[in-house]
The first five atom37 places (N, CA, C, CB, O) and aatype in JSON, in Angstrom:
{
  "aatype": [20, 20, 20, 20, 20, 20, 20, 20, 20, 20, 20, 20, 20, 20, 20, 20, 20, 20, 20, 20, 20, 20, 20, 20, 20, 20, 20, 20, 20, 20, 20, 20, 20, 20, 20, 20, 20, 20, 20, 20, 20, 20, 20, 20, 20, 20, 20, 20, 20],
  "atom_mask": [
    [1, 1, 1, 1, 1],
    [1, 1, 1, 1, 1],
    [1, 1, 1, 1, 1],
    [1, 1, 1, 1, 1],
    [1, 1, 1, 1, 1],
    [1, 1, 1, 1, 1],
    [1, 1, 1, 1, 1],
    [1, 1, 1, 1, 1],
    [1, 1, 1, 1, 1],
    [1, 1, 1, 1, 1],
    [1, 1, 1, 1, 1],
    [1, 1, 1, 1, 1],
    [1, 1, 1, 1, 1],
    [1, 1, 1, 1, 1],
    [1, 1, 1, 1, 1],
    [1, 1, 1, 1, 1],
    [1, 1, 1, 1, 1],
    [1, 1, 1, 1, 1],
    [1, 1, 1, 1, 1],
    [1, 1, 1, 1, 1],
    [1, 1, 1, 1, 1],
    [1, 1, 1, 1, 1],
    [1, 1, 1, 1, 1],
    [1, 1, 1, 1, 1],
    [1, 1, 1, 1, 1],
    [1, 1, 1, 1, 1],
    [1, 1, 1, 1, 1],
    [1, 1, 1, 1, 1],
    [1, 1, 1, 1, 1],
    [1, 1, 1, 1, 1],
    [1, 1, 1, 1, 1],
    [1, 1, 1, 1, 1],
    [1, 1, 1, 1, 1],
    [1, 1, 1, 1, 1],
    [1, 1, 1, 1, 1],
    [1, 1, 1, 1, 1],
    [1, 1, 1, 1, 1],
    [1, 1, 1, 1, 1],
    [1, 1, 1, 1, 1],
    [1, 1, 1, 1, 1],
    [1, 1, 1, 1, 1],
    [1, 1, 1, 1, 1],
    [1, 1, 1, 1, 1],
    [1, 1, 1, 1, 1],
    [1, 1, 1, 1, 1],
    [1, 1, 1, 1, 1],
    [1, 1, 1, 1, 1],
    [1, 1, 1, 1, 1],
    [1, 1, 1, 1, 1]
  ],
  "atom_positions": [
    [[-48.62, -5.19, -33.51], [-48.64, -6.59, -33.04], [-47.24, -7.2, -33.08], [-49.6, -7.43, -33.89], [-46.96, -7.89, -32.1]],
    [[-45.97, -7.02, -34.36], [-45.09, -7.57, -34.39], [-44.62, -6.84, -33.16], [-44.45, -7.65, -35.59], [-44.75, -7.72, -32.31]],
    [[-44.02, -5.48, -32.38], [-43.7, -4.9, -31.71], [-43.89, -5.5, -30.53], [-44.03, -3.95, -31.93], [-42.82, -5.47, -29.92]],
    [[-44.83, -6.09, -29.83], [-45.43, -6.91, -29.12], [-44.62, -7.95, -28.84], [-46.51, -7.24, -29.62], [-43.91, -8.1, -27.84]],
    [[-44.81, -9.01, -30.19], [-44.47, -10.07, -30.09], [-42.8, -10.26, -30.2], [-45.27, -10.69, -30.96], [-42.18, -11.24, -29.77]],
    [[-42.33, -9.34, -30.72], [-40.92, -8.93, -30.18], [-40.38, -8.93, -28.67], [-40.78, -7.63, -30.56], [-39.45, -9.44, -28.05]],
    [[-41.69, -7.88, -28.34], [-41.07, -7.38, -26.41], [-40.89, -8.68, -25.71], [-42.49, -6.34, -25.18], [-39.95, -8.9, -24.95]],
    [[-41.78, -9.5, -25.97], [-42.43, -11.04, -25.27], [-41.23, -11.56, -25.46], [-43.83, -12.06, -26.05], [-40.53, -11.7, -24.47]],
    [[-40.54, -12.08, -27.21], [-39.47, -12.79, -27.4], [-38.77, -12.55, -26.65], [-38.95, -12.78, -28.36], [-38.41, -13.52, -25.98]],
    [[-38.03, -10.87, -26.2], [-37.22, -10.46, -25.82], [-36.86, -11.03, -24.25], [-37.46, -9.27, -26.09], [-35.84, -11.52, -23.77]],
    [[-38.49, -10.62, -23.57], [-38.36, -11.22, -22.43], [-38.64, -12.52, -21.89], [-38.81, -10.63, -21.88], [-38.65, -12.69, -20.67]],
    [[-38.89, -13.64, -22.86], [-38.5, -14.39, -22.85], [-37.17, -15.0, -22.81], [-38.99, -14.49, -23.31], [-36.8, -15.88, -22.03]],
    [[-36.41, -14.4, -23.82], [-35.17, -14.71, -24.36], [-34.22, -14.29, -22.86], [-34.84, -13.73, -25.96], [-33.52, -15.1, -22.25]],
    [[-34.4, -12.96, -22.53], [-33.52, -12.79, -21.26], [-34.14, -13.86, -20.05], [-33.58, -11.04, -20.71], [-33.14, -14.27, -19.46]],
    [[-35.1, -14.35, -19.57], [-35.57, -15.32, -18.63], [-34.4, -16.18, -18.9], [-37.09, -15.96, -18.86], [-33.26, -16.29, -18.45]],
    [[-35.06, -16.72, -19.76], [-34.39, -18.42, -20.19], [-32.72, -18.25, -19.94], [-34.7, -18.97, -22.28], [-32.08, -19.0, -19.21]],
    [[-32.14, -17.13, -20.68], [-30.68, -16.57, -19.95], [-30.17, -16.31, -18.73], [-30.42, -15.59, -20.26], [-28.99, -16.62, -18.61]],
    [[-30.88, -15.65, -17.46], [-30.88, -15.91, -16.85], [-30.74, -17.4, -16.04], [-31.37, -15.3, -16.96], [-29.83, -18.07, -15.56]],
    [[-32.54, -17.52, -16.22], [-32.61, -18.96, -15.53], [-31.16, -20.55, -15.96], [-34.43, -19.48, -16.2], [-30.81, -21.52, -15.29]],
    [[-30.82, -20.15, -17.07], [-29.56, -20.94, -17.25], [-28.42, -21.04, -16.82], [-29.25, -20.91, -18.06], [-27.79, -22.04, -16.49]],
    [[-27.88, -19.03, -16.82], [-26.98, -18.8, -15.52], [-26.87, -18.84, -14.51], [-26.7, -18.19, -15.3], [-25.76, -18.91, -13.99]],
    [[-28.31, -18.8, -13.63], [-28.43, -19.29, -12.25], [-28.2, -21.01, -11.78], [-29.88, -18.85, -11.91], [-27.95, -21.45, -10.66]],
    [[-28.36, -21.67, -12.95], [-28.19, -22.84, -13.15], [-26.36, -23.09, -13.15], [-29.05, -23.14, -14.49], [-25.87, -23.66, -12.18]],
    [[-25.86, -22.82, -13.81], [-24.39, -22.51, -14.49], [-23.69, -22.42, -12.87], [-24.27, -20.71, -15.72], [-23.12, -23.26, -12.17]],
    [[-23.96, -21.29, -12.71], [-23.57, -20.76, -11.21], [-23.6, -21.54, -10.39], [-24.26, -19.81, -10.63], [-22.53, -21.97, -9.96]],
    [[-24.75, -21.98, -9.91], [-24.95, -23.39, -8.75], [-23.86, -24.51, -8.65], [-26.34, -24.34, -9.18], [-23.13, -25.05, -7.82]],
    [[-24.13, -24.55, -9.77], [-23.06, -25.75, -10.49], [-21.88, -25.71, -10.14], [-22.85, -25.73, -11.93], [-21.44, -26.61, -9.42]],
    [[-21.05, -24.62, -10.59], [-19.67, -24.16, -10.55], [-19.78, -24.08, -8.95], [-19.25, -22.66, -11.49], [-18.88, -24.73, -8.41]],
    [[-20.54, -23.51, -8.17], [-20.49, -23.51, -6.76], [-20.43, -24.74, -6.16], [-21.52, -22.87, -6.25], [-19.94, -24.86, -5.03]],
    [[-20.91, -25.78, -6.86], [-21.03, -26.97, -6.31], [-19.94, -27.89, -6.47], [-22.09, -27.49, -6.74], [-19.65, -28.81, -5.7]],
    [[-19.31, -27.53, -7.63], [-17.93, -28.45, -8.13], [-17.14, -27.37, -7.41], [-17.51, -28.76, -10.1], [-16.03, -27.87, -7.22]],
    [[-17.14, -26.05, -6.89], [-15.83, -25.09, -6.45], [-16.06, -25.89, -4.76], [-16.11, -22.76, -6.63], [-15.11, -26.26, -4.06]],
    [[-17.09, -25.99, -4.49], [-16.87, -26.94, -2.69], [-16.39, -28.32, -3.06], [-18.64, -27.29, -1.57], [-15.35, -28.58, -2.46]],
    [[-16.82, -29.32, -3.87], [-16.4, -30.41, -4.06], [-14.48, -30.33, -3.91], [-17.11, -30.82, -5.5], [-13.62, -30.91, -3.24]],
    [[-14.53, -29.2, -5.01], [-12.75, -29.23, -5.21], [-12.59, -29.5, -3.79], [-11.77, -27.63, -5.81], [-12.43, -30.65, -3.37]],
    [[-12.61, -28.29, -2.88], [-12.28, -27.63, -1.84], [-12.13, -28.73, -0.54], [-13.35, -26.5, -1.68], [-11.32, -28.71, 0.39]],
    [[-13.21, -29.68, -0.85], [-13.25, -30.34, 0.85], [-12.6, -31.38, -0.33], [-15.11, -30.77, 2.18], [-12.23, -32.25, 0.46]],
    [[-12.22, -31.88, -1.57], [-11.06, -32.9, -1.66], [-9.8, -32.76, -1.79], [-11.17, -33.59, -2.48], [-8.99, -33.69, -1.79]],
    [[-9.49, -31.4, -1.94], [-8.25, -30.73, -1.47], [-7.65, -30.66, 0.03], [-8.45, -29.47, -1.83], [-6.49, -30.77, 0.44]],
    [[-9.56, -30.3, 1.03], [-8.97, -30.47, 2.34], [-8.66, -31.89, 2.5], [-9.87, -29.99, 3.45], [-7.79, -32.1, 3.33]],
    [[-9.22, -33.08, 1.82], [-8.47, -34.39, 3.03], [-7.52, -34.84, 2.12], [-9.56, -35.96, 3.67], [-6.69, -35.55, 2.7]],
    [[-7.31, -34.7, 0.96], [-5.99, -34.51, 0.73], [-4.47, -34.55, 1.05], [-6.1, -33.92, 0.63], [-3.48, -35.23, 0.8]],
    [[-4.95, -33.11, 1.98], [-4.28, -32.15, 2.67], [-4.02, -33.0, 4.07], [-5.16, -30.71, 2.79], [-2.86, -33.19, 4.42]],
    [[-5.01, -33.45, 4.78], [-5.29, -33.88, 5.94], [-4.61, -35.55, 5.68], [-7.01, -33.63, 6.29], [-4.01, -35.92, 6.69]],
    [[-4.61, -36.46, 4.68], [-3.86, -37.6, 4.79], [-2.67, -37.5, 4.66], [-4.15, -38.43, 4.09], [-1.89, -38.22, 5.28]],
    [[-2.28, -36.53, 3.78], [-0.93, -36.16, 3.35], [-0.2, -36.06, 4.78], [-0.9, -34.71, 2.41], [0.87, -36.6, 5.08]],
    [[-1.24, -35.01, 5.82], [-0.17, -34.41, 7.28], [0.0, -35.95, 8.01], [-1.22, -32.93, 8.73], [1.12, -36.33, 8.34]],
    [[-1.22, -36.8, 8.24], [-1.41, -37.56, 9.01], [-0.34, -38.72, 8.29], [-2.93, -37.76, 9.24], [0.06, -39.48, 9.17]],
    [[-0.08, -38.88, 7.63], [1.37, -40.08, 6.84], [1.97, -40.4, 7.9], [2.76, -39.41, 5.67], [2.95, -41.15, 7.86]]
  ]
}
């Protein structure tokens, strides 16, 4: 039974790891475009001066 309730923890424990890094990831994807298009107008007021 403990053997069991181990495997479960286990795969629990990797889910929740996952599901956090997929979270993590999004994120960073979402602030790495943010950078990106405020770098482009930036870029774009800077030419237009």
């Amino acid at each position: 039974m403990k053997k069991v309730l181990g495997i479960m923890a286990a795969i629990i424990g990797v889910i929740v790891v996952l599901w956090l890094l997929s979270h993590i990831i999004e994120f960073m994807w979402e602030l790495f475009w943010i950078a990106v298009v405020i770098s482009v107008i930036t870029y774009v007021v800077q030419k237009f001066r």
